[in-house]
Coordinates of C-alpha atoms in Angstrom, one line a residue:
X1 CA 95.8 90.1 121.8
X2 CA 95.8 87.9 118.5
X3 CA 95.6 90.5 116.0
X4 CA 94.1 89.0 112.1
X5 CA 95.8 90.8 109.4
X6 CA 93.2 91.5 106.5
X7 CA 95.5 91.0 103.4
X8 CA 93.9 92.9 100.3
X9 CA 95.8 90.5 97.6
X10 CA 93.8 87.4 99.4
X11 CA 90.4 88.7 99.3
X12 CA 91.0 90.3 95.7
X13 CA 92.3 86.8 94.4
X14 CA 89.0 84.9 95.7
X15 CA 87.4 88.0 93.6
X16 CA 89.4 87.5 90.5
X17 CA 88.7 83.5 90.7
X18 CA 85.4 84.5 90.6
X19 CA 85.7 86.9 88.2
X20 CA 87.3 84.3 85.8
X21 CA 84.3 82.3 85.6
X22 CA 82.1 84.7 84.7
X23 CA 84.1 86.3 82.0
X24 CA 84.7 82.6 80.5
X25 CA 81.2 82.2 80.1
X26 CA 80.6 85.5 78.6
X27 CA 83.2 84.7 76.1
X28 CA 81.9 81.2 75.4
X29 CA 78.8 82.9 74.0
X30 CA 81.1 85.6 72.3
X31 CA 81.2 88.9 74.1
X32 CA 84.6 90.2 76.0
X33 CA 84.1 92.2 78.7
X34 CA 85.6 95.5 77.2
X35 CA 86.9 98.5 79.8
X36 CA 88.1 101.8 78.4
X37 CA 89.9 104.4 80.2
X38 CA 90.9 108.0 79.3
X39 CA 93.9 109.7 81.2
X40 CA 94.5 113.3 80.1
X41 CA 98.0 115.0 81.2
X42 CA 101.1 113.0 82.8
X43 CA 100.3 112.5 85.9
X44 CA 103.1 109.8 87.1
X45 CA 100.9 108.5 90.1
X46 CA 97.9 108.4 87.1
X47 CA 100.2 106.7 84.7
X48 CA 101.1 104.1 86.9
X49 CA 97.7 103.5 88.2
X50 CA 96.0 103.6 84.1
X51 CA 98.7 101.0 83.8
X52 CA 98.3 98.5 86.4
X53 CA 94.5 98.4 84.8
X54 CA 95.6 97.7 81.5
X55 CA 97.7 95.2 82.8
X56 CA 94.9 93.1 85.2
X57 CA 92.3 93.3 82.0
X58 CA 94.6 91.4 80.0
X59 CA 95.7 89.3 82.7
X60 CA 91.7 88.2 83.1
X61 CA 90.9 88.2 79.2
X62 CA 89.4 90.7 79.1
X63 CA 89.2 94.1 76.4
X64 CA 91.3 97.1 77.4
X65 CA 91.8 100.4 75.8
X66 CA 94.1 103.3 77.2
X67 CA 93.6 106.3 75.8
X68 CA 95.9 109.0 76.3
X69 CA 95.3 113.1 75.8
X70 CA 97.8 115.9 76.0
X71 CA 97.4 118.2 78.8
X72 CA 96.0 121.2 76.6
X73 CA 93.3 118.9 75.7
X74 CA 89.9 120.9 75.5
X75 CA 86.7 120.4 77.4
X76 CA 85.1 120.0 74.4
X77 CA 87.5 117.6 72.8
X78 CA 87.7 115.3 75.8
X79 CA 83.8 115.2 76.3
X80 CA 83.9 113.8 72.2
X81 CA 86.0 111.2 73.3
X82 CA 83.3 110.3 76.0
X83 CA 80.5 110.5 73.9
X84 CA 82.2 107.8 71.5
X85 CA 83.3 105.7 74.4
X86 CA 79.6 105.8 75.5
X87 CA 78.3 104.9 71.9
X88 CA 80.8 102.2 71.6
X89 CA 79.5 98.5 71.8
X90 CA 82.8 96.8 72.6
X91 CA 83.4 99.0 75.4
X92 CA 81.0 98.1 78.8
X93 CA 82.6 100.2 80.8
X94 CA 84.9 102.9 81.5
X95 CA 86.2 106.1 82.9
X96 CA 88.6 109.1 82.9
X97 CA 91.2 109.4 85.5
X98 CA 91.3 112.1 87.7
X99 CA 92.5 114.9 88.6
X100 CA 92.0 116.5 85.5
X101 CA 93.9 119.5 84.1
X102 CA 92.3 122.4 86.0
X103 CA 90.6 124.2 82.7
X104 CA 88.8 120.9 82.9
X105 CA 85.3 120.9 84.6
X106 CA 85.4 117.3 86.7
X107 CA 81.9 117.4 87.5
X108 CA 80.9 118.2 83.7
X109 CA 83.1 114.9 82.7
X110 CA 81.4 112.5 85.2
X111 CA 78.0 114.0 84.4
X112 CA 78.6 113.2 80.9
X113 CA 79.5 109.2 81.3
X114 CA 77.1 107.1 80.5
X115 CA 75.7 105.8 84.2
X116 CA 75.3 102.0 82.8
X117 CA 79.2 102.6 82.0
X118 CA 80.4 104.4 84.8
X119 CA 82.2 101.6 86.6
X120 CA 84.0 104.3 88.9
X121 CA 80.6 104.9 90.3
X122 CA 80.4 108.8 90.4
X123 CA 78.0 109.6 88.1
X124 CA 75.3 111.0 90.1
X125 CA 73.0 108.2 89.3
X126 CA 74.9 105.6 90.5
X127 CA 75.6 107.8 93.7
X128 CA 71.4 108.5 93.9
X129 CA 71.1 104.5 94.0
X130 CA 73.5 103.7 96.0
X131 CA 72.2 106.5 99.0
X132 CA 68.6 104.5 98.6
X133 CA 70.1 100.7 98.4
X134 CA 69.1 100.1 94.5
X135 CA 71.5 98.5 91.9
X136 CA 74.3 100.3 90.4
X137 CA 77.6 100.3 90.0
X138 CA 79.5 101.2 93.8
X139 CA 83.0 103.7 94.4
X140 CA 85.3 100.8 94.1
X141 CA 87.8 101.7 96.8
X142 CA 84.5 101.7 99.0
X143 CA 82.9 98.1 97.7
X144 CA 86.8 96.8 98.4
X145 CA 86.5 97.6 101.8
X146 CA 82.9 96.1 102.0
X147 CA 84.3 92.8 100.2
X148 CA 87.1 92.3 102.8
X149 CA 84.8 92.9 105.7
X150 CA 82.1 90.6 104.5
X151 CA 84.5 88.0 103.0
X152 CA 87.0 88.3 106.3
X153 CA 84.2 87.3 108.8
X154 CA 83.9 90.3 110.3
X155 CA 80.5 91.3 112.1
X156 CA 78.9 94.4 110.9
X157 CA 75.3 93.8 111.8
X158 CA 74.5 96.5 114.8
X159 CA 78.9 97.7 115.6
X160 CA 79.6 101.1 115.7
X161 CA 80.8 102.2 112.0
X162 CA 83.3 105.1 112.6
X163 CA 84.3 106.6 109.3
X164 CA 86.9 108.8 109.5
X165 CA 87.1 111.2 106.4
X166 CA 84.4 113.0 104.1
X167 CA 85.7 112.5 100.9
X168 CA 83.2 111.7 97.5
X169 CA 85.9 109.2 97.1
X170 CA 85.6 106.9 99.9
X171 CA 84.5 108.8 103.0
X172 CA 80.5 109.6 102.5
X173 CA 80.1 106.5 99.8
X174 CA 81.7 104.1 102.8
X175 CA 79.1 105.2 105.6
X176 CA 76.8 105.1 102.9
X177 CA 77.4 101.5 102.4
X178 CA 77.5 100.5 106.3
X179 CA 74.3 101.8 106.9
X180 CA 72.4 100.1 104.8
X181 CA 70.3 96.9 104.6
X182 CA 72.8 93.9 104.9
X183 CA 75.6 95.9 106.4
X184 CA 73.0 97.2 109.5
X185 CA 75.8 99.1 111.3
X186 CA 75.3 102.1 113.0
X187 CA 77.4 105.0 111.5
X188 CA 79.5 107.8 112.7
X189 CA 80.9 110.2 110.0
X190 CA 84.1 112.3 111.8
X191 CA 86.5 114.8 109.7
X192 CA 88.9 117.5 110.2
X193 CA 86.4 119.6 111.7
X194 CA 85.3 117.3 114.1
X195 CA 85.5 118.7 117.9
X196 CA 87.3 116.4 119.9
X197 CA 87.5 113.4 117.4
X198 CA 89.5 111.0 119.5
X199 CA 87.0 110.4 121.4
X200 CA 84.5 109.0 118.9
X201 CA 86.7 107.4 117.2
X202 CA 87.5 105.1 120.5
X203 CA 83.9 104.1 120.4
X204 CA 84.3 102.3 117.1
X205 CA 83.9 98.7 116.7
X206 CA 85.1 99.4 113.6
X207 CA 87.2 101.9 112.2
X208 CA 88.0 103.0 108.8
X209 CA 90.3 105.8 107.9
X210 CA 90.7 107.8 105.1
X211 CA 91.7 111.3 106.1
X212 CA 94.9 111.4 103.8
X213 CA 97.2 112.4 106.6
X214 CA 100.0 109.9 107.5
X215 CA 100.0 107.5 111.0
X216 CA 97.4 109.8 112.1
X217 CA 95.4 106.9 114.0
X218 CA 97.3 106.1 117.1
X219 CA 97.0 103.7 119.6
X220 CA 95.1 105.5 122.3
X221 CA 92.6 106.8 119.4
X222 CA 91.6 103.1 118.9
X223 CA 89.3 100.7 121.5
X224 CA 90.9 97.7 122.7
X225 CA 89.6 94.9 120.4
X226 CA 88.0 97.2 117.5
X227 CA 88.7 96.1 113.9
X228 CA 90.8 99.1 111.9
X229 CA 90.6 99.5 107.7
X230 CA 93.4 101.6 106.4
X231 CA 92.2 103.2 102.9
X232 CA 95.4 105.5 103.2
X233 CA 98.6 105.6 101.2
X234 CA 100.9 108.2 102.1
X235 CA 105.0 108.5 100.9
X236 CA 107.3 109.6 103.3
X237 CA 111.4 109.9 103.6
X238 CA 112.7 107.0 105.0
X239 CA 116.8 107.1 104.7
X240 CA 117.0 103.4 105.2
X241 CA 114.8 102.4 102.3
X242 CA 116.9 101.3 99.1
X243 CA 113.9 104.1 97.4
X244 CA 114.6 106.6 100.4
X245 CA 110.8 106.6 101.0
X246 CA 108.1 104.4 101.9
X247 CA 104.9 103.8 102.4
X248 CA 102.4 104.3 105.4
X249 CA 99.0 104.6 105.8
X250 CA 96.8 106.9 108.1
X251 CA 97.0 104.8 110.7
X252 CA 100.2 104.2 113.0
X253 CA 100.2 100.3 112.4
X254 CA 103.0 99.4 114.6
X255 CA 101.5 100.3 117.6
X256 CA 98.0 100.2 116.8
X257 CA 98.2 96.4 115.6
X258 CA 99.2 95.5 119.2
X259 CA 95.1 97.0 120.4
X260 CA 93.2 95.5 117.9
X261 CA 91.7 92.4 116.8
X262 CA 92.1 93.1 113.3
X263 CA 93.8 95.4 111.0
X264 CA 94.4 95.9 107.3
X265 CA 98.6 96.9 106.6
X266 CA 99.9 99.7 104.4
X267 CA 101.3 98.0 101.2
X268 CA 98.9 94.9 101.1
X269 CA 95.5 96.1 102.5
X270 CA 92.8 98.1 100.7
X271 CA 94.8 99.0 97.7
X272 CA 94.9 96.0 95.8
X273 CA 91.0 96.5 96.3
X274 CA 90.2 99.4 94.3
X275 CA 91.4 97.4 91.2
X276 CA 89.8 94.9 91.5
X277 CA 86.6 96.1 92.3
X278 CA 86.6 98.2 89.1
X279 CA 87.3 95.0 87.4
X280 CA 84.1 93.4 88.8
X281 CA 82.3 96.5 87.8
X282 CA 83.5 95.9 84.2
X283 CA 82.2 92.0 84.2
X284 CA 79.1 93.2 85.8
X285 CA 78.4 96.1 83.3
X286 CA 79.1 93.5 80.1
X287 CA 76.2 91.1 81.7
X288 CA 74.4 93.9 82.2
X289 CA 75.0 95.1 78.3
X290 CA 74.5 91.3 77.5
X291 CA 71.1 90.9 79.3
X292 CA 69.6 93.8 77.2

């Protein structure tokens, strides 16, 4: 069998072109899309991600603005800075990295964004409205996945969904998403409690995996023909990499590729997503800012 590979730098650069236009012509009538984003501690995984944000913002014109906090920062102190961010006019959206330091309440922090700048999409609101179908702003690792489904071709109107994972992350917002109008699949939610979950997840027409656990999807956990999305990214020892690790998702893509009719690869499939779909978050919360 053929097997399409679903390359996440392809679909994010149709997004970005997109994304270009719109942000020209909110700057032609003088407002920059500004996104702000607040990374307490020195978390090296967080660094690098806070980073690569700065980086795409300026690469789009757009306004960026990293603020960093020491680890001992206070509760108090960090919900200050998110009360100003939320008060600030140049700033349409933002948000703070996690994890957070554990004297750091997360729920607290998200609770106290401003939902019509919470381009991460966790405030409760934005969850609330996307569990009934309204607008708001969507998990962007989630709306990634979505956006290469929809822009790849694929079929989702009436396959079997199976979602493997529960996270608030990606798990329960993805089936969230694939069940509702537009999407019309029919969803199966499986996790680590799940009683014999090989055998669900050979039912799936389509199967996306986020359970966090490396090459845990093997071939005869797959149907012949199914389409597989990959939100992991593991790091494990590989002696014959110049780094002496690599890269891997959950899903044993060697073997897997050869059942399926398509497949998204681990670099170069969802994780270029999540990026980009914050960025589109941005642009959408300064039009929703200009609008107003």
């Amino acid at each position: 069998m053929s097997c399409k590979i679903i390359s996440g730098p392809e679909v994010a650069g149709q997004i970005y072109d997109e994304l270009r236009v719109r942000i020209d012509r909110m700057k032609s009538s003088g407002l920059t899309p500004g996104l702000a984003v607040i990374l307490v501690g020195n978390d090296p995984a967080s660094q690098v991600y806070v980073r690569n944000k700065g980086r795409k913002c300026e690469e789009l014109g757009m306004h960026s603005e990293t603020i960093v906090l020491p680890e001992e920062t206070t509760e108090e102190e960090l919900l200050a800075r998110i009360d100003a961010l939320n008060k600030d006019p140049a700033i349409h959206g933002f948000l703070v990295q996690l994890p957070l330091p554990g004297h750091i309440d997360e729920d607290k922090v998200i609770q106290a964004i401003d939902p019509a700048k919470d381009v991460d999409g966790f405030h409760p609101v934005n969850v609330g409205n996307m569990l009934i179908g309204k607008p708001g702003f969507l998990p962007a690792t989630p709306a990634g996945v979505q956006q290469m489904l929809i822009r790849s071709g694929i079929e989702t109107a009436g396959k079997h969904v199976v979602v493997v994972g529960r996270s608030n992350i990606v798990g329960k917002p993805m089936a969230a998403l694939m069940v509702q109008r537009g999407a019309d699949s029919t969803v199966t939610v499986v996790h680590s409690r799940t009683k014999d979950l090989a055998s669900i997840t050979r039912q799936a027409d389509i199967l996306i995996v986020a359970i966090g656990k490396p090459r845990f999807i093997t071939e005869d956990m797959v149907k012949e023909g199914a389409v597989v999305i990959d939100v992991g990214t593991n790091r494990i020892e590989d002696p014959t990499h110049p780094k002496g690790s690599r890269l891997v998702g959950d899903v044993d893509y060697d073997n897997v590729s050869k059942k399926v009719s398509a497949i998204t690869p681990v670099p170069g499939g969802v994780g270029p997503m999540t990026i980009c779909m914050l960025m589109s978050n941005t642009v959408k919360a300064a039009e929703n800012a200009q609008s107003r």
